[in-house]
Coordinates of C-alpha atoms and ligand atoms in Angstrom, one line a residue:
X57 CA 0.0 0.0 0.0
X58 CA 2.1 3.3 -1.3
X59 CA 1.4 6.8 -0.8
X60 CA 1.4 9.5 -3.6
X61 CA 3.7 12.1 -1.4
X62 CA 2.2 15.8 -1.9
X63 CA 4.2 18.5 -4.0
X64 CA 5.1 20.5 -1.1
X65 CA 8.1 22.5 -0.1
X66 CA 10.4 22.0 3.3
X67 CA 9.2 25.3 5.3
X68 CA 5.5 23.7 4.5
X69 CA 6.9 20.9 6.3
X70 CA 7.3 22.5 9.2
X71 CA 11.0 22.5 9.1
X72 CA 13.0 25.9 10.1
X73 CA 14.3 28.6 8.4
X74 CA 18.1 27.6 9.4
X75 CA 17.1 24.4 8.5
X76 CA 15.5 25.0 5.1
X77 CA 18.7 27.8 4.1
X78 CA 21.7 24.8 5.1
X79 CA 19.6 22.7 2.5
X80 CA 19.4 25.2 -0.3
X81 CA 23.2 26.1 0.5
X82 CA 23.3 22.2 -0.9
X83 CA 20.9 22.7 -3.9
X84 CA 18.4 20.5 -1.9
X85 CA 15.3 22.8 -2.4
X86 CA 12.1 20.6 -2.3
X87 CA 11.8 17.3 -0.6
X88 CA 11.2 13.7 -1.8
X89 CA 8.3 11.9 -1.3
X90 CA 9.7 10.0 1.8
X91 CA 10.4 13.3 3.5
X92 CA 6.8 14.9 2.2
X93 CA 5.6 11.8 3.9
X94 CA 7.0 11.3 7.0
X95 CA 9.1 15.1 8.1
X96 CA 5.6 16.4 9.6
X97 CA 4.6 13.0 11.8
X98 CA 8.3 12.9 13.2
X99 CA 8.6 17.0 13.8
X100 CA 4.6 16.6 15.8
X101 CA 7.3 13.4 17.8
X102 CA 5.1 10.7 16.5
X103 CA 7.3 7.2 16.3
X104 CA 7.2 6.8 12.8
X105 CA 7.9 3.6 10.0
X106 CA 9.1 4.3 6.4
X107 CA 9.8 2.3 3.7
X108 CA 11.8 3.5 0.8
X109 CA 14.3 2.2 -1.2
X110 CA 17.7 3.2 -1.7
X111 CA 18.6 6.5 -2.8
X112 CA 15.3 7.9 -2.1
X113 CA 16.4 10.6 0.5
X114 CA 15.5 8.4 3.4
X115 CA 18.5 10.2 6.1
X116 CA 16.6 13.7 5.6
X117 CA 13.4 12.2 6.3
X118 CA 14.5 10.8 10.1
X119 CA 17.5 13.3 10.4
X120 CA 16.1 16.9 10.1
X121 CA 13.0 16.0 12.1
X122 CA 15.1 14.7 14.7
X123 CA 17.8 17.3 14.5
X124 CA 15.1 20.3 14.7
X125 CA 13.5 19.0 17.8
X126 CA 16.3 17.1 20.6
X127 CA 17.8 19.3 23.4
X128 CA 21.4 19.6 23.4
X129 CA 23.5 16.6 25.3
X130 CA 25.6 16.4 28.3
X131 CA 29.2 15.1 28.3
X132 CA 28.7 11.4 27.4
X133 CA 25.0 12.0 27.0
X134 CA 23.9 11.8 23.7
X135 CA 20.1 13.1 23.0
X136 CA 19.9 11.0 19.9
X137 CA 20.7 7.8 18.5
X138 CA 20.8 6.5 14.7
X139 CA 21.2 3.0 14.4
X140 CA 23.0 1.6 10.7
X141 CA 24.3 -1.4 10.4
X142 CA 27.7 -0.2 8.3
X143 CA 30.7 1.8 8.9
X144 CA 30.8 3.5 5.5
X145 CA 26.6 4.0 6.2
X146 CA 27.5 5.7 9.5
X147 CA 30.2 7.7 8.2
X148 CA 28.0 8.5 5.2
X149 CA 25.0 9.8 7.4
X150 CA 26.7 11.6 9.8
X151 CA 27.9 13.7 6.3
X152 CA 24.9 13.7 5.3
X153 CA 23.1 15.6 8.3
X154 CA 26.5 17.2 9.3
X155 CA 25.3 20.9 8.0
X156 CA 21.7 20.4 9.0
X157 CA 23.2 20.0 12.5
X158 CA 25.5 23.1 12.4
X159 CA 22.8 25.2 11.4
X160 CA 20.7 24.6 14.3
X161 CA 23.9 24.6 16.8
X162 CA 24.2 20.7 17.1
X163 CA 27.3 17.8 16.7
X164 CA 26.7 14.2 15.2
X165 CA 29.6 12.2 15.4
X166 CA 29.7 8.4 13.4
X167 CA 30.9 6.2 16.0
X168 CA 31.8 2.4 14.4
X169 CA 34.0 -0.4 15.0
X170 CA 37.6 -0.6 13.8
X171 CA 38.0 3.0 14.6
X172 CA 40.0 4.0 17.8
X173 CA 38.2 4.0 20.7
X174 CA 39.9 6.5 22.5
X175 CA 39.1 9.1 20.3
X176 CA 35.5 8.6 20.2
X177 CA 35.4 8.4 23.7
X178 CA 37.1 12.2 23.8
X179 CA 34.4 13.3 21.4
X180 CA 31.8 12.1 23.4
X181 CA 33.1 14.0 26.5
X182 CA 33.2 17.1 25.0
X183 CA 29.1 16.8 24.2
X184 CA 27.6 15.1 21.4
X185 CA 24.4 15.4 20.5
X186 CA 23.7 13.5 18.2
X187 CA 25.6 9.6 17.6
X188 CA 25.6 7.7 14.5
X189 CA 27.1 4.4 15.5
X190 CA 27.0 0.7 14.7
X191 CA 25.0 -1.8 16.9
X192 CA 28.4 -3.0 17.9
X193 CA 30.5 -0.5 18.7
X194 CA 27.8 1.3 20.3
X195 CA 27.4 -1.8 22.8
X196 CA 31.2 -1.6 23.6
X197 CA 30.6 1.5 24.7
X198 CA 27.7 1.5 26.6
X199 CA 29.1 -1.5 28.9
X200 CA 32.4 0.5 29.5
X201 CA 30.5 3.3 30.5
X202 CA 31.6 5.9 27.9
X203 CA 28.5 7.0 27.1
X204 CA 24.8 7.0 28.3
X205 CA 21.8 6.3 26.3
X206 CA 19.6 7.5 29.5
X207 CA 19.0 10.6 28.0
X208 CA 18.2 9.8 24.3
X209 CA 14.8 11.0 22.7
X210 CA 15.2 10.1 19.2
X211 CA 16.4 6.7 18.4
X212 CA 16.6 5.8 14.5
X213 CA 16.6 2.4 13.5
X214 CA 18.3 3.2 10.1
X215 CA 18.4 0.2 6.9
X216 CA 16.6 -2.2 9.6
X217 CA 15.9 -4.5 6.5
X218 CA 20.1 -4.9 6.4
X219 CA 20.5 -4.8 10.1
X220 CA 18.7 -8.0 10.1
X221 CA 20.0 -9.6 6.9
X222 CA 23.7 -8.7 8.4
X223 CA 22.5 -10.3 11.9
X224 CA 22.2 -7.4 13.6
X225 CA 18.9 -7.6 15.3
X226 CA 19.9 -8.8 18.6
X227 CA 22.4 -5.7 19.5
X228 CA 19.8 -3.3 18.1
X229 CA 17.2 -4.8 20.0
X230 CA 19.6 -4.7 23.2
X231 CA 20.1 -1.2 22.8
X232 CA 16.6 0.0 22.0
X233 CA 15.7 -2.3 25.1
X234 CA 18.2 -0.3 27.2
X235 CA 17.1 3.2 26.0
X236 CA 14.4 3.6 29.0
X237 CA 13.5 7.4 29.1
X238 CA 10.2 8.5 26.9
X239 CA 11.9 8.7 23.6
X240 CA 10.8 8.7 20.0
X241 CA 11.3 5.5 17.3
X242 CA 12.0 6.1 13.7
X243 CA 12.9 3.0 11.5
X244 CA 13.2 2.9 8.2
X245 CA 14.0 0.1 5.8
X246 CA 14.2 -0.6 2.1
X247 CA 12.2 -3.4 2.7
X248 CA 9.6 -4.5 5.8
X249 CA 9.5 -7.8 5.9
X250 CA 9.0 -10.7 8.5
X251 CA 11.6 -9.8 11.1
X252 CA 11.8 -6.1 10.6
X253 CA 7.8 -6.1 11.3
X254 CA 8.9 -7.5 14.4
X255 CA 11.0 -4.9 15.3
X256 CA 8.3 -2.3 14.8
X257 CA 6.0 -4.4 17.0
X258 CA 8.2 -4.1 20.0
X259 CA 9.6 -1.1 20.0
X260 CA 7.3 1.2 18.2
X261 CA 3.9 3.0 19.8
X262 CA 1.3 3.5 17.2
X263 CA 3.7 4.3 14.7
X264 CA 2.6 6.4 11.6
X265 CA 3.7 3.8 8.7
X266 CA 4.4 5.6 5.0
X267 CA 5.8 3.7 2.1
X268 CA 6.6 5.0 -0.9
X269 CA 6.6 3.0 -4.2
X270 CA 10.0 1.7 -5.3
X271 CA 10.5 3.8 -8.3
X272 CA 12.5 0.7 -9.3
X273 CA 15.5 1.4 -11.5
X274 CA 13.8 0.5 -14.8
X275 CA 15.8 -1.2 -17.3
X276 CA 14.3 2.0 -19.4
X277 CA 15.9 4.4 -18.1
X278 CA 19.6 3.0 -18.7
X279 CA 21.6 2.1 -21.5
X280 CA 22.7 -0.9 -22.0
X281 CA 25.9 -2.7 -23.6
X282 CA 27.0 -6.2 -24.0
X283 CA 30.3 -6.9 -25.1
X284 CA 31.5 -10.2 -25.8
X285 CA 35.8 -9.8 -24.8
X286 CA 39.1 -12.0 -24.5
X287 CA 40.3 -13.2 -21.5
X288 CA 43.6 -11.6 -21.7
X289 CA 42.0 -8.4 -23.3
X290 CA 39.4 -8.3 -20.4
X291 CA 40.5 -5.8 -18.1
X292 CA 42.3 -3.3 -20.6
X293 CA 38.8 -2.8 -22.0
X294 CA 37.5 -2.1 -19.4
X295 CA 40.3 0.3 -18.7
X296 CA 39.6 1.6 -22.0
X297 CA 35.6 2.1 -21.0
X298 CA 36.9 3.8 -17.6
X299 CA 39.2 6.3 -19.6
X300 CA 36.8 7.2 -22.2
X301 CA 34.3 8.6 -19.4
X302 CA 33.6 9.8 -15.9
X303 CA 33.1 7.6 -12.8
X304 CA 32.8 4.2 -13.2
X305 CA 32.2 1.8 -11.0
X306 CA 32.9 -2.3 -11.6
X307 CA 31.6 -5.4 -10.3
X308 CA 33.5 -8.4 -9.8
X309 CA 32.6 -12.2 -8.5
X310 CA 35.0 -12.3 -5.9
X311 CA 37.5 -9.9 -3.7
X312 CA 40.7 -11.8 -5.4
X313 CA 39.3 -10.6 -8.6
X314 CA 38.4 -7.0 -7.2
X315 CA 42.4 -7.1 -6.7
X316 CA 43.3 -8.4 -9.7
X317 CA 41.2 -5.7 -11.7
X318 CA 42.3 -2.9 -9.7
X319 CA 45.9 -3.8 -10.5
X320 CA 45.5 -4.2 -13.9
X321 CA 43.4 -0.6 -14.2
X322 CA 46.4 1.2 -12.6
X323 CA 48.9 -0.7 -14.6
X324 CA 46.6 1.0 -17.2
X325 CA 47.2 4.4 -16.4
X326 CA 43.1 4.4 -14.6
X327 CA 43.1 5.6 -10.9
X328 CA 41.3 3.0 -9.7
X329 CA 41.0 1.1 -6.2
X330 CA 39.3 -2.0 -4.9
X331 CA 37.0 -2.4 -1.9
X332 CA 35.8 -5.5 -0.5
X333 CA 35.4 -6.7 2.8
X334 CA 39.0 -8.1 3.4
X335 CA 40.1 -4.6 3.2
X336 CA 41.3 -2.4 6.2
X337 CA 38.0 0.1 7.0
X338 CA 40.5 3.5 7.1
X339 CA 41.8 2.3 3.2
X340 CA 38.0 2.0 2.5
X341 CA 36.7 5.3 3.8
X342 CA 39.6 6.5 1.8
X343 CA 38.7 5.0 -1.5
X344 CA 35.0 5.9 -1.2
X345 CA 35.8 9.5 -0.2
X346 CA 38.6 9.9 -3.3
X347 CA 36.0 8.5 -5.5
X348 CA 33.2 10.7 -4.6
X349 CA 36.0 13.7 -4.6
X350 CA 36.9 12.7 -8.4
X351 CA 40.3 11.5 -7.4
X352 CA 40.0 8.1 -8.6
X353 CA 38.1 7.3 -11.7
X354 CA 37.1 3.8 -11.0
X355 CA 36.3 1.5 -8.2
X356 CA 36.2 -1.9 -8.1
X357 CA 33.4 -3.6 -5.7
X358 CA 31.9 -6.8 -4.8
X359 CA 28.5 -7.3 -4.8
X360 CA 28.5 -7.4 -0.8
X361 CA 30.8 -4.4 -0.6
X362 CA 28.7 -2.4 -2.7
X363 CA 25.6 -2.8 -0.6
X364 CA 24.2 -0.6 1.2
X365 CA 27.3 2.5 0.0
X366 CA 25.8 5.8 -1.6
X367 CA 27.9 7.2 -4.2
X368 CA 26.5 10.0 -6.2
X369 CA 27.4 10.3 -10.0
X370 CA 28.2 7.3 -11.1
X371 CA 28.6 7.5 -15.0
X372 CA 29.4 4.1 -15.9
X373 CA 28.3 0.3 -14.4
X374 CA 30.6 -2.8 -15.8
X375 CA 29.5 -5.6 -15.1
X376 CA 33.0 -7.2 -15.2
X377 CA 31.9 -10.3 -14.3
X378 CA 28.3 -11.1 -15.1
X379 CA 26.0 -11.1 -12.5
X380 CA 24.9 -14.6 -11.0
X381 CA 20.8 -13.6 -11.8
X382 CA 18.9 -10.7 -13.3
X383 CA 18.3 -9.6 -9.7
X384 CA 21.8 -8.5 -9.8
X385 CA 22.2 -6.9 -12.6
X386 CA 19.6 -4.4 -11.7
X387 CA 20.9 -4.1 -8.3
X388 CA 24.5 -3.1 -9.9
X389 CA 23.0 -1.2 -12.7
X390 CA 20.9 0.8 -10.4
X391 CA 24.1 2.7 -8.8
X392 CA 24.1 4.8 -12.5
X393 CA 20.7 5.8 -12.6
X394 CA 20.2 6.4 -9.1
X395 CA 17.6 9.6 -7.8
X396 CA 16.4 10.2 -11.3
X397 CA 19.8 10.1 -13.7
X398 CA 20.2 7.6 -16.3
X399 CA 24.1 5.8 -17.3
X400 CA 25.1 3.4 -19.1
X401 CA 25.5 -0.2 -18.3
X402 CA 28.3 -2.3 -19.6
X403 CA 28.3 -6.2 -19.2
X404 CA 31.3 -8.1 -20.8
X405 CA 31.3 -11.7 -21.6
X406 CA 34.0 -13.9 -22.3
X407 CA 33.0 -16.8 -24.8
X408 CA 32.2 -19.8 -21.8
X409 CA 29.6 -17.3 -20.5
X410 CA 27.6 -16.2 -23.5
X411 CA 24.6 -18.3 -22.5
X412 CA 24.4 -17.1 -19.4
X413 CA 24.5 -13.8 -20.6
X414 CA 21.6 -14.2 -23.0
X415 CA 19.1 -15.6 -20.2
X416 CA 20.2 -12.7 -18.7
X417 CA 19.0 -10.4 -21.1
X418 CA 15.8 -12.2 -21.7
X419 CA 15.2 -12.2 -18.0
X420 CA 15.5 -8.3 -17.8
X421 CA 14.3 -7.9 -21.5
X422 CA 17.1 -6.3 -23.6
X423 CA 17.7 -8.3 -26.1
X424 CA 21.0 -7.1 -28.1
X425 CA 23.7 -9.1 -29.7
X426 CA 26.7 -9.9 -27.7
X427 CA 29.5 -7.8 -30.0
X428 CA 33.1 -8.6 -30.0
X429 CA 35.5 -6.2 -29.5
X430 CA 39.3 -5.8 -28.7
X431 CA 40.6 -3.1 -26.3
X432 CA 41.4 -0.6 -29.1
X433 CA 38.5 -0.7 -30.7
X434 CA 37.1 2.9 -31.3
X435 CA 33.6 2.3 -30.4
X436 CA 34.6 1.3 -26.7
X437 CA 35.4 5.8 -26.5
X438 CA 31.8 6.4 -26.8
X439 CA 29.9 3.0 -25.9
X440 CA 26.4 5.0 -25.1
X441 CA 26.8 6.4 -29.0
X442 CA 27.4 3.2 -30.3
X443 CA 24.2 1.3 -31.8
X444 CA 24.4 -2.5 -30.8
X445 CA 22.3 -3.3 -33.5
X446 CA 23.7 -1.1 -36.4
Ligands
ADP104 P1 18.5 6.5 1.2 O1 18.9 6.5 2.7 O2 17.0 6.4 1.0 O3 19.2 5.4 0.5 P2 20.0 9.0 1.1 O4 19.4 9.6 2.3 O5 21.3 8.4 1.1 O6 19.0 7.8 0.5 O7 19.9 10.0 -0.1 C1 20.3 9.8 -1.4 C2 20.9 11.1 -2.0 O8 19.9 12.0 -2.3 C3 21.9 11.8 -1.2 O9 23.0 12.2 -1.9 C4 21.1 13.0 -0.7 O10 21.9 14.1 -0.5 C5 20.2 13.3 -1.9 N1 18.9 13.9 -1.4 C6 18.2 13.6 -0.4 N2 17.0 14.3 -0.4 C7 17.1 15.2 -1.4 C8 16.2 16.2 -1.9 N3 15.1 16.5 -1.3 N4 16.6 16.8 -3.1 C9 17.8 16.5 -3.7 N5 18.6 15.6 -3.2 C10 18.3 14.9 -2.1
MG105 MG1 20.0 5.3 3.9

C-alpha cells in the first residue's frame, strides 16, 4: 500500500528557516516523497515507519525532524541515537546531516568499530548530540561506560531490513531495550518484511507507517551494452571504457578478482581502487571518499561491498563479471541511474559465459547481440553512441 507524497516545499513541512537555508546552500530545495511523507509525523514526535528504497532521500526524512526537535546533550549523553548497520553508512550519514546539525547549533559524530576507541570516547566527553554508530560499537561503549543512552529521545533504527539480513537484530534490539526514558522511534527500511515487522511491534507505539513506491531502477531508463571480450584483453577494455568517461564503477565475483582488476586498471594508467570486505575500514573510507572527490576514476566492488554504499554520479556500471541472476544486474546497474539520472551499463562476456548472458538479457528484456570487441576498438570511446544493432 504506497502513498502519492504531496508536492510541497520544506518550510510547509514545518522544518526551520536555518534548516530550510543549510539545505538550499546544498541545492536541496524541495523534498522527496519520503520526507513529504513522514518530516511532519516525526517534527509533531510521533514514532514513525518508512519504507523506501535506496537513494530515495531516506537520512533527511529521520535526520532533520530529529535534529530540529532534541535538546542539546551532556558530556557522554547523547540526546539522539541513529542505528545503521555499516561503517561506510555511519560515516555516510553523519555527512549527510552534518550541515543540517550546524545550522541549528548541534554535533553528530559516526561512532563504528575498527576506529580508535579512545578518540571517540574524547568526542563524546566534550558533548555530542547526536551519535551515528553501529550496533556493535555502540554496545562496547555503553558496557564500558563511555557514554549513556539514558538521555536519548530520538532513536533511528536506520536500513533495519540490512541490520537483520547482516545479523544485527539482537544488538539493536539490546540497545533499544536499554534506551528507557520517553523517547521517539523512527525505522526505516528498504524493505519491511517478516523480522523487521517484528522490530516495529516491539519497540514502536502506534507508529505512523508511509511507504513510498519503489520507483525501481527501470531497465528503461539506462543504457545498456554487452560486449562479448578475450580473456587476456578483459581488463584493458574495461580500462579503455573507464578512460573514455567519468566515474565508473565495476563489479566483480570475488574480492581476489576486485584485486586483480584494480591492478590491472592502474597498470593502465586508470586511478582505480578496490574495496571489498578483506580490506582495512581506514583504506576503505579513503577510497569511497577519493572516489566521490573525483580523485579516482574507478572502483572496483563486490556485490556485498557495494551494498548498502551511496555514491553519487556514477557515470558508468561494468559488469566485469556477469551477475549470477537478473536480480543482480539491476541491483548493480541501479548505482548509474540512481535519484532520477540515467548511465550506461556495460556487461562483458568472455565466450564460456555467452549463455548465461543471453538468459540474462531475456530475464530483464534487452535483447541485443553480444558484439566482439578488442581493447582498441574505437567504439569502446563512446559506448552510449554506439548502436548494438547497427
Ligand atoms: P537512502 O537513505 O534512502 O538510500 P539517502 O538519504 O542516502 O537515501 O539520499 C540519497 C541522495 O539523495 C543523497 O545524496 C542526498 O543528499 C540526496 N537527497 C536527499 N534528499 C534530497 C532532496 N530532497 N533533493 C535533492 N537531493 C536529495
Ligand atoms: Mg539510507
Amino acid at each position: 500500500m504506497s502513498e502519492t507524497a504531496p508536492t510541497t516545499s520544506f518550510e510547509a513541512l514545518g522544518l526551520s528557516d536555518e534548516i530550510v537555508d543549510a539545505l538550499n546552500e546544498r541545492g536541496i530545495t524541495s523534498p522527496f516523497p519520503v520526507q513529504a511523507l513522514t518530516i511532519p509525523d516525526a517534527l509533531a514526535g510521533r514514532d514513525v515507519c518508512g519504507k523506501a528504497q535506496t537513494g530515495s532521500g531516506k537520512t533527511l526524512a529521520f535526520g532533520l525532524p530529529v535534529l530540529q526537535r532534541m535538546a542539546k546533550a551532556a558530556p557522554s549523553r547523547p540526546t539522539g541515537l541513529v542505528l545503521v548497520p555499516t561503517r561506510e553508512l555511519a560515516n555516510q550519514v553523519t555527512e549527510e546531516l552534518d550541515p543540517a546539525a550546524r545550522a541549528v547549533g548541534r554535533s553528530a559524530l559516526a561512532i563504528y568499530g575498527g576506529a580508535p576507541m579512545e578518540k571517540q570516547i574524547e568526542r563524546l566527553e566534550q558533548g555530542v548530540d547526536l551519535v551515528v554508530a553501529t550496533p556493535g560499537r555502540m554496545i562496547d561503549l555503553i558496557d564500558r561506560g563511555a557514554v549513556s543512552v539514558a538521555d536519548v529521545a530520538h532513536v533511528v533504527v536506520d536500513e533495519a531490513d540490512r541490520m537483520a539480513d547482516m545479523g544485527f537484530l539482537p544488538q539493536v534490539e539490546w540497545i533499544l531495550r536499554n534506551i528507557d526514558a520517553s523517547h521517539q522511534t523512527l525505522l526505516f527500511s528498504a524493505t519491511l518484511d517478516g523480522v523487521v515487522n517484528t522490530l516495529i511491534k516491539r519497540y514502536q507505539t502506534d507508529p505512523s507507517m508511509h511507504e513510498v513506491e519503489g520507483k525501481e531502477v527501470t531497465v528503461e531508463e539506462m543504457t545498456h551494452r554487452f560486449i562479448a571480450v578475450h580473456k587476456m584483453d578483459k581488463s584493458k577494455v574495461a580500462a579503455t571504457i573507464a578512460k573514455s568517461t567519468g566515474r565508473t564503477i565495476m563489479f566483480t565475483r570475488t574480492k581476489a578478482m576486485a584485486d586483480r582488476l584494480a591492478d590491472d586498471l592502474r597498470d593502465f594508467g586508470v586511478k582505480a581502487a578496490p574495496i571489498h570486505g578483506d580490506l582495512r575500514q581506514t583504506s576503505r573510507e579513503k577510497s569511497l571518499k577519493d572516489f566521490s572527490d573525483g580523485k579516482l576514476e574507478a572502483l572496483v566492488a563486490t556485490d556485498v561491498a557495494a551494498r548498502g554504499i551511496h555514491v553519487d554520479d556514477v557515470d558508468v556500471v561494468i559488469q566485469y563479471d556477469p551477475p549470477g541472476d537478473h536480480k543482480t544486474y539491476l541491483h548493480r546497474a541501479g548505482r548509474t541511474a540512481r535519484a532520477g539520472e540515467s548511465g550506461l551499463v556495460v556487461t562483458l562476456s568472455m565466450w564460456d559465459e555467452e549463455l548465461e548472458v543471453k538468459r540474462l538479457q531475456k530475464r530483464i528484456d534487452v535483447i541485443q547481440p553480444l558484439t566482439e570487441m578488442f581493447s582498441n576498438d574505437e567504439r569502446l570511446n563512446d559506448l552510449a553512441a554506439w548502436d548494438p544493432f547497427a
